[in-house]
Short mmCIF file of C-alpha atoms in Angstrom, two decimals:
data_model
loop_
_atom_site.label_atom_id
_atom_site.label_comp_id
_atom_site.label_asym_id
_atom_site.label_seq_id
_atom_site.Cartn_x
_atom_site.Cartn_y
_atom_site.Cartn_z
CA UNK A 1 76.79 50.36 -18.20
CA UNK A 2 73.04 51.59 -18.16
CA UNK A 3 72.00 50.28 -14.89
CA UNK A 4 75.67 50.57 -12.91
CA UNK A 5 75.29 54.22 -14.23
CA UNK A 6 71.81 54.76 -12.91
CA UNK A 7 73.41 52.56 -9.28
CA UNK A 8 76.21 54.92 -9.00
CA UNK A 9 74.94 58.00 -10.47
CA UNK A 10 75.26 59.99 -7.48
CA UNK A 11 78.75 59.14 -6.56
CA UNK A 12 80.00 59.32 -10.63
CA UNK A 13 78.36 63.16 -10.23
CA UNK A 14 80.48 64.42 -7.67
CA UNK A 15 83.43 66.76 -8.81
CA UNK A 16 86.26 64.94 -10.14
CA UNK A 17 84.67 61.50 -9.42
CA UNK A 18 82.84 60.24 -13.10
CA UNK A 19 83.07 57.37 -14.66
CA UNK A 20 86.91 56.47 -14.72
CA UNK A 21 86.67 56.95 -10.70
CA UNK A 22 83.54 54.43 -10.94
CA UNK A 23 85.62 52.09 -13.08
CA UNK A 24 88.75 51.83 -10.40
CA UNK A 25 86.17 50.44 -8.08
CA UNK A 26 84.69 48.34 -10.26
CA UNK A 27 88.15 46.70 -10.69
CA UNK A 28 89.51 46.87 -7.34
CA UNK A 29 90.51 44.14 -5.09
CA UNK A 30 89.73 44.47 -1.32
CA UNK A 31 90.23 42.03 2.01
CA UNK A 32 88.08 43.38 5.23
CA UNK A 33 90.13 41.46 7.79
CA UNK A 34 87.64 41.23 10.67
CA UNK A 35 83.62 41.09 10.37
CA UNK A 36 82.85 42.62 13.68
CA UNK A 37 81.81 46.24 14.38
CA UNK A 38 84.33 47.71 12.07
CA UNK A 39 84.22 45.47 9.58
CA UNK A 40 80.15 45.34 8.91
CA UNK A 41 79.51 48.93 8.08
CA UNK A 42 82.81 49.16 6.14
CA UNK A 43 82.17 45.62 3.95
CA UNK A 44 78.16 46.96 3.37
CA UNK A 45 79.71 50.75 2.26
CA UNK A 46 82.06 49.02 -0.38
CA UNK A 47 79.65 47.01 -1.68
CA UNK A 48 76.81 49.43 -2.14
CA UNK A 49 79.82 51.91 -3.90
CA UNK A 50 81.28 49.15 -6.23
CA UNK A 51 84.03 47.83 -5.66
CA UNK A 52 84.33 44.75 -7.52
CA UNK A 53 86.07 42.26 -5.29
CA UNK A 54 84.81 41.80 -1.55
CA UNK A 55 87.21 39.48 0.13
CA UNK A 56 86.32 39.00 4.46
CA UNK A 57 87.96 37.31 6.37
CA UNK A 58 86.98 36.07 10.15
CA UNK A 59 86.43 32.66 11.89
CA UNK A 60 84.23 33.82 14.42
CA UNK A 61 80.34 32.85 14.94
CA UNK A 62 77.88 35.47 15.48
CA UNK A 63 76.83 35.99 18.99
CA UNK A 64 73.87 38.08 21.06
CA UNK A 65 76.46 40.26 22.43
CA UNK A 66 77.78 41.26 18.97
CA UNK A 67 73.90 42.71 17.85
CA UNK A 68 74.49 46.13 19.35
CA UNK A 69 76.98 47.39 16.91
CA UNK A 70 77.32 44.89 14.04
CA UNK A 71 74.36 45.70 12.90
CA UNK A 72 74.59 43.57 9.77
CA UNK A 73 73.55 40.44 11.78
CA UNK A 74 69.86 39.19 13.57
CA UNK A 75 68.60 37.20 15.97
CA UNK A 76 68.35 34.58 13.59
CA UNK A 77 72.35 34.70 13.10
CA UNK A 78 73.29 33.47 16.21
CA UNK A 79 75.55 30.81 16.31
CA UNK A 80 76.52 30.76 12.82
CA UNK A 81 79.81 31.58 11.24
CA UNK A 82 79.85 35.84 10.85
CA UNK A 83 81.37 35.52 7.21
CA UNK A 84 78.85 33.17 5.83
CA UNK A 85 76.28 35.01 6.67
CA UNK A 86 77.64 38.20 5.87
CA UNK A 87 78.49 36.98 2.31
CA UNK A 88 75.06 36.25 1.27
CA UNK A 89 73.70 39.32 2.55
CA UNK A 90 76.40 41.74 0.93
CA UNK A 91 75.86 39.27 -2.29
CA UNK A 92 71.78 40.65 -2.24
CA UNK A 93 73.20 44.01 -1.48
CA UNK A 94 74.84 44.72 -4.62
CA UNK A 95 74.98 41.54 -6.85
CA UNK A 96 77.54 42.71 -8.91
CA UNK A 97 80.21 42.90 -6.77
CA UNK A 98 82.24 39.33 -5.76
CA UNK A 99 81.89 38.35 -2.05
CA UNK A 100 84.86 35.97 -1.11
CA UNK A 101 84.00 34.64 2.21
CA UNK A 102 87.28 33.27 4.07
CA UNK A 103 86.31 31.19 7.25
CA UNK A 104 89.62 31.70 8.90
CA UNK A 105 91.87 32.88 11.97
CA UNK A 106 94.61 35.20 10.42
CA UNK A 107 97.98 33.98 11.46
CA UNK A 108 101.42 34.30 10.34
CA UNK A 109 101.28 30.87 8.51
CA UNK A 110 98.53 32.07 6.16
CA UNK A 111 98.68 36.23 6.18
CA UNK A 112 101.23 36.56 3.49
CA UNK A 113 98.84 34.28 0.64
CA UNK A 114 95.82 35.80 1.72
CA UNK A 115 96.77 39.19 1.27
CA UNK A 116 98.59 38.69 -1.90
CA UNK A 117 95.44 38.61 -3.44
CA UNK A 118 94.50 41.91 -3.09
CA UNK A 119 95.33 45.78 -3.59
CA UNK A 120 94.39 47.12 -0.54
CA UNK A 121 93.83 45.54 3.43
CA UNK A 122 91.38 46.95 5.59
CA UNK A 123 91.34 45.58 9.41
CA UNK A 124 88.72 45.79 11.42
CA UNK A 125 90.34 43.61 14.44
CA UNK A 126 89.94 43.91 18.47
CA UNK A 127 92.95 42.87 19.19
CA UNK A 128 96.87 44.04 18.98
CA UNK A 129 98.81 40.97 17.95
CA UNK A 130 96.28 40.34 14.86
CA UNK A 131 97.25 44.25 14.12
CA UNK A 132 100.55 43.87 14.40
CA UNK A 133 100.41 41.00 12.51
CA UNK A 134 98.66 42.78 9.54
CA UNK A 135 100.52 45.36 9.67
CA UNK A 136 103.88 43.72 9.38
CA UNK A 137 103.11 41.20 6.38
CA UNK A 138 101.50 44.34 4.34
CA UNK A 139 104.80 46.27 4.75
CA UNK A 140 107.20 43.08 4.12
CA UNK A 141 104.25 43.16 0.76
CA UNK A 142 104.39 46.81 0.05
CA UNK A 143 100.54 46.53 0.46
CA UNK A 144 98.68 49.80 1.87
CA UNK A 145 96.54 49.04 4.84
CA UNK A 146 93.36 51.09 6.59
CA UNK A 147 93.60 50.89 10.16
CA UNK A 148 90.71 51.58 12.63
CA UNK A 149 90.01 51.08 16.25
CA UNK A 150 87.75 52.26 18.80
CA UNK A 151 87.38 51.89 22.50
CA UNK A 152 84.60 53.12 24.89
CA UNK A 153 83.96 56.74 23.28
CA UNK A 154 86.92 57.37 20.96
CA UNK A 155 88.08 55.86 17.73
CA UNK A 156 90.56 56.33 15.27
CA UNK A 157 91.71 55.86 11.67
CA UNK A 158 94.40 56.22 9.41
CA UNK A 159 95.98 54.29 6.30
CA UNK A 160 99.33 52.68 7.00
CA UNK A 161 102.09 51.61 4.55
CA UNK A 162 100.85 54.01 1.02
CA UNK A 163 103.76 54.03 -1.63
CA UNK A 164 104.75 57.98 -1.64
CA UNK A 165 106.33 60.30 -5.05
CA UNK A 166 109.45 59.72 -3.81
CA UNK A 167 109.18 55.70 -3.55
CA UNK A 168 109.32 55.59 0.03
CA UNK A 169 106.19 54.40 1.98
CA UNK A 170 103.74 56.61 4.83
CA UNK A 171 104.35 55.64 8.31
CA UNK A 172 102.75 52.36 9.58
CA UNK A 173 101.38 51.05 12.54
CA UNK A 174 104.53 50.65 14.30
CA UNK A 175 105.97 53.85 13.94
CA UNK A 176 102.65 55.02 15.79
CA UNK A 177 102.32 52.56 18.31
CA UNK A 178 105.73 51.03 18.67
CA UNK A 179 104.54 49.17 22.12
CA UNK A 180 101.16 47.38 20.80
CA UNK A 181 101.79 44.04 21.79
CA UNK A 182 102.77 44.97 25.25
CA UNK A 183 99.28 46.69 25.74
CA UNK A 184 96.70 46.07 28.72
CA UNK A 185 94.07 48.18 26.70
CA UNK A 186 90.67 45.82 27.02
CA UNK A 187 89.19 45.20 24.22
CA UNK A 188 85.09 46.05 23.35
CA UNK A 189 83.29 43.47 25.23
CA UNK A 190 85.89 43.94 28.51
CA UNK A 191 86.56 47.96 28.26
CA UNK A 192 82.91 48.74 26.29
CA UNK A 193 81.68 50.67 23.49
CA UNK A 194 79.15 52.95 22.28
CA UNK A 195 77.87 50.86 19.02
CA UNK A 196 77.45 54.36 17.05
CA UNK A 197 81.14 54.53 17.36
CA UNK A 198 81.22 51.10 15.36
CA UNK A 199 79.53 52.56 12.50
CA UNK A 200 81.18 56.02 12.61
CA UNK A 201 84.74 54.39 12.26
CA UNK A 202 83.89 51.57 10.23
CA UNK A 203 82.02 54.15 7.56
CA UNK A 204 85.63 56.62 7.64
CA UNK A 205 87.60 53.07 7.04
CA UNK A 206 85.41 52.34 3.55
CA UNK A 207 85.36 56.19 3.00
CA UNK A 208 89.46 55.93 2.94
CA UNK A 209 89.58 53.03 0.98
CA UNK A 210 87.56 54.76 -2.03
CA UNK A 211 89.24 57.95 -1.71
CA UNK A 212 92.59 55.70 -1.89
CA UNK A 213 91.07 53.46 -4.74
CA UNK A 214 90.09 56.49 -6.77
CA UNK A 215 93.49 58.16 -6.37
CA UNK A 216 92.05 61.18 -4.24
CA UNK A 217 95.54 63.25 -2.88
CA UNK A 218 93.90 64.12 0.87
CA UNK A 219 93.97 60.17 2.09
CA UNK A 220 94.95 60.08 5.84
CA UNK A 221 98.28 58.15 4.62
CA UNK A 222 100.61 59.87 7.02
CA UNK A 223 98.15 61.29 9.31
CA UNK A 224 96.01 60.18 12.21
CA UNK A 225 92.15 60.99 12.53
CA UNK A 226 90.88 60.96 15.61
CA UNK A 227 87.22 61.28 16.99
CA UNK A 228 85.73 61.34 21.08
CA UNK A 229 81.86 60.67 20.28
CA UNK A 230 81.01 61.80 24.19
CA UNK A 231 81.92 65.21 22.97
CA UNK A 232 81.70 65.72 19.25
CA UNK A 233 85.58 66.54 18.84
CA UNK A 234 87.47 65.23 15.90
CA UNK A 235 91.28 66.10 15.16
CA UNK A 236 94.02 65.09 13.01
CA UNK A 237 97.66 65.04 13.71
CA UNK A 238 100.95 64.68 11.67
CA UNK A 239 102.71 61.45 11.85
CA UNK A 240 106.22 60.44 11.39
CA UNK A 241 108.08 57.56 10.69
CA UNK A 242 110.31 55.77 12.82
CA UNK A 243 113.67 53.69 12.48
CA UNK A 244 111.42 50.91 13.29
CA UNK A 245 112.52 48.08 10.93
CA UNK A 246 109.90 44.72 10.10
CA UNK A 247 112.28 41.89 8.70
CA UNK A 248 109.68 38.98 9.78
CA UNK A 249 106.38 38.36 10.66
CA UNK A 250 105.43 37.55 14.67
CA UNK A 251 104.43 34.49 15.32
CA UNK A 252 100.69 34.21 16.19
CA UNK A 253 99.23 32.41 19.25
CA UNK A 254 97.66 29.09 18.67
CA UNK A 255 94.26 28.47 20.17
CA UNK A 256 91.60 26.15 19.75
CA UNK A 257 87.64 26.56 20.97
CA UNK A 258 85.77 25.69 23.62
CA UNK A 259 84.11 22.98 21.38
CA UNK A 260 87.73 21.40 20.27
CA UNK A 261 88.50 21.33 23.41
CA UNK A 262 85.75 19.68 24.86
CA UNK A 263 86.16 16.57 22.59
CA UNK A 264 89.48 15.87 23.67
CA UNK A 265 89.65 17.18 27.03
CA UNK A 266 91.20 13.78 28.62
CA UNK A 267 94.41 15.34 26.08
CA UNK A 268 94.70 18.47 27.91
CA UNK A 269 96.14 20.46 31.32
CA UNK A 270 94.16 23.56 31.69
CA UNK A 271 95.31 26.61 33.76
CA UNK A 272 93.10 29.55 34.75
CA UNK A 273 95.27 32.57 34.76
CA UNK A 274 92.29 34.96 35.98
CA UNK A 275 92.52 36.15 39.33
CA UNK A 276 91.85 33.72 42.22
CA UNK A 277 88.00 36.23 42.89
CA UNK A 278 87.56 35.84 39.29
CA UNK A 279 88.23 31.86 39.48
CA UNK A 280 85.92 31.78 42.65
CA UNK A 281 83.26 33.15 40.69
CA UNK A 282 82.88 30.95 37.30
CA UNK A 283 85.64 28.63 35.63
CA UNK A 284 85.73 25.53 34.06
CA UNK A 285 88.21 23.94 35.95
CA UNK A 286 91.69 23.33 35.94
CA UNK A 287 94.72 24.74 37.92
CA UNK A 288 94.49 29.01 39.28
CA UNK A 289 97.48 30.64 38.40
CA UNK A 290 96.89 34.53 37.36
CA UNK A 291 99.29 35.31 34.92
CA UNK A 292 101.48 38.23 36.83
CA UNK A 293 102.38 34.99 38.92
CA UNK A 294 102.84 32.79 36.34
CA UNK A 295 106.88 33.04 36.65
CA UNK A 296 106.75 31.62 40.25
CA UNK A 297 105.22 28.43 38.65
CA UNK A 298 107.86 27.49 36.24
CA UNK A 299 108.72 23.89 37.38
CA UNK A 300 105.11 23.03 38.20
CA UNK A 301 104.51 23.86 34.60
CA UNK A 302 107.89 22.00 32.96
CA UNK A 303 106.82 19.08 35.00
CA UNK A 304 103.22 18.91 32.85
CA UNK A 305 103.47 16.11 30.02
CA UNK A 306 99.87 17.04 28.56
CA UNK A 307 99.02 19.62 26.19
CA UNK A 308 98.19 22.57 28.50
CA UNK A 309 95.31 24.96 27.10
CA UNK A 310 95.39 28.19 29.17
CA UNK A 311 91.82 30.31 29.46
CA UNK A 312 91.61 34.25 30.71
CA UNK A 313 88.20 35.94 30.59
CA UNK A 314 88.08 37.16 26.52
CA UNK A 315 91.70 35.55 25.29
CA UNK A 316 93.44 38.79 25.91
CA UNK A 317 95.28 36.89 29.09
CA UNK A 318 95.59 33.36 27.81
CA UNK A 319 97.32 34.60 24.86
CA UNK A 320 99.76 36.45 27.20
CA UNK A 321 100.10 33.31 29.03
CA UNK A 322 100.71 30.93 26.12
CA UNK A 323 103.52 33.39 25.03
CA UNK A 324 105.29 33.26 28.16
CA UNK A 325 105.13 29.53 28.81
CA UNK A 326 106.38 29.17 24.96
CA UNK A 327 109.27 31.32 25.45
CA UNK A 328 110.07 29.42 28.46
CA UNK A 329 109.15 25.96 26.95
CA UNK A 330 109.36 26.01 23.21
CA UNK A 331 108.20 22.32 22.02
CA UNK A 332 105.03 21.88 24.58
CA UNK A 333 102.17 22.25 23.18
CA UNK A 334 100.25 25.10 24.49
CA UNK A 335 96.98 26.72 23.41
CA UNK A 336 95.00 30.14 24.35
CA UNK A 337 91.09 29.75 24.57
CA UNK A 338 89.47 31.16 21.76
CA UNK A 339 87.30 34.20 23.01
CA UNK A 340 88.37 33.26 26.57
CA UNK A 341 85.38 31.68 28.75
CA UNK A 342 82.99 35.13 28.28
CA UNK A 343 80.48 34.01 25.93
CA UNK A 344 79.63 30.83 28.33
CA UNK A 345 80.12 32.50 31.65
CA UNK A 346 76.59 32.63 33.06
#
């Protein structure tokens, strides 16, 4: 262990750390659910501490909007899938860890496998259903989860869902945010971020997971930490749990991208549910119907035979949309625009 010594030396030095510490990483099993702002510093931390097994997980392509805070992508990246190319770059980072690249859209259909594969979930997602949806397969898998968000100035991060003394389990996402799914909060590219915020969070995520892989007592299982980067203020508050109980996962939004789309758009209905200034401005076609109105349109909709694919301005809407249309309609085949029309809107 000669030259992993001489790798980690200055981490096995710290008090209480040493070898055995060293040796948990070494075997530990990790997913990074999201390779976006969150997920870049916290996937290049891990590796350059250790930990054996490097799972990431995204389906998204790397775009010139993303270079201002996921910092683990160029130029040259553009266009090309963000897990791919973070794999080979963690794998020159530290080639004796094991990079598992997963080129896929976490749903409810495929959560439960994925994670079973590994001892501890991080999520570095922009968006609440995909949250939720962590959230609730790693309880219904007694798996321990890291949780981390930011918006604007202010981020946050706990650990859901860690097995306690007394065999009952911290709080989880749910018993914080109870309403998730029902929130307007934009996401980065709508609301905005600082990208120094990306790497502060992402850094405290892979700084929980080793204190949790290492078996250090003061992990944030339980507790909340908060920081406002505008102001330097950090603070950490209690949590409780809730009666809140998870007997089954939530089912996930279908979508498909602009490309699928495109090669069978003959197949499809689309619906704009933007507002009619936003329409006026840039679409790509298809029926106006902003989504607080979409109730008044109920027979118009019922009456359409065609698959019906349903675009907002970054998803957040669509996928909104699709819910309500599903609930109302429950075999047509509706779909949510990946990534909304954002990233082509000129």
């Amino acid at each position: 262990m000669s030259d992993s010594f001489e790798r980690y030396r200055c981490q096995i030095a710290l008090p209480g750390f040493g070898t055995s510490s060293q040796e948990r990483l070494a075997n530990a099993r990790v997913l990074i659910v999201g390779m976006g702002g969150l997920g870049c510093p916290t996937a290049q931390y891990l590796t350059s501490s250790g930990v054996g097994t490097i799972g990431i997980a995204d389906d998204d392509i790397v775009s010139l909007s993303n270079l201002h805070r996921q910092i683990l992508y160029t130029p040259e990246d553009i266009g090309l899938f963000k897990v791919e190319v973070a794999a080979k770059k963690l794998q020159r980072q530290n080639p004796s860890v094991s990079v598992i690249p997963y080129r896929i859209r976490i749903s409810s259909s495929n959560v439960t496998d994925l994670i079973s594969e590994f001892d501890l979930i991080i999520e570095g997602t922009d968006n609440f259903e995909t949250k939720c949806l962590l959230n609730d397969a790693c309880v219904l898998a007694g798996k321990p989860l890291v949780y981390g968000a930011i918006y604007q100035h202010e981020g946050q991060v706990s650990i859901w869902n860690v097995l306690q003394k007394d065999g009952t389990y911290s709080p989880n996402y749910r018993d914080v945010f109870p309403d998730a799914e029902e929130s307007q909060v934009p996401n980065c590219r709508e609301g905005g971020v600082i990208p120094t915020l990306a790497g502060i969070v992402g850094n405290m995520q892979a700084n929980e997971a080793i204190k949790y892989l290492t078996h250090s007592e003061d992990i944030l299982a339980g507790k909340l930490w908060m920081m406002n980067v505008l102001n330097g203020r950090t603070q950490i508050i209690k949590l409780k749990k809730t009666s809140v109980r998870i007997i089954d996962l939530p089912q996930t939004v279908p979508v498909i991208t602009l490309e699928q789309w495109k090669q069978d758009q003959d197949d499809f209905e689309i619906i704009d549910v933007r507002s009619e200034l936003e329409h006026s401005q840039f679409n790509i076609g298809g029926r106006n119907i902003p989504l607080d109105e979409l109730h008044h349109h109920v027979h118009l909709i019922s009456a359409i035979s065609k698959s019906i694919l349903i675009y907002c301005q970054s998803g957040k809407r669509s996928g909104e949309a699709v819910k309500k249309i599903k609930e109302a309609f429950p075999k047509k085949k509706v779909f949510s625009l990946k990534g909304g029309i954002s990233k082509i809107q000129l």
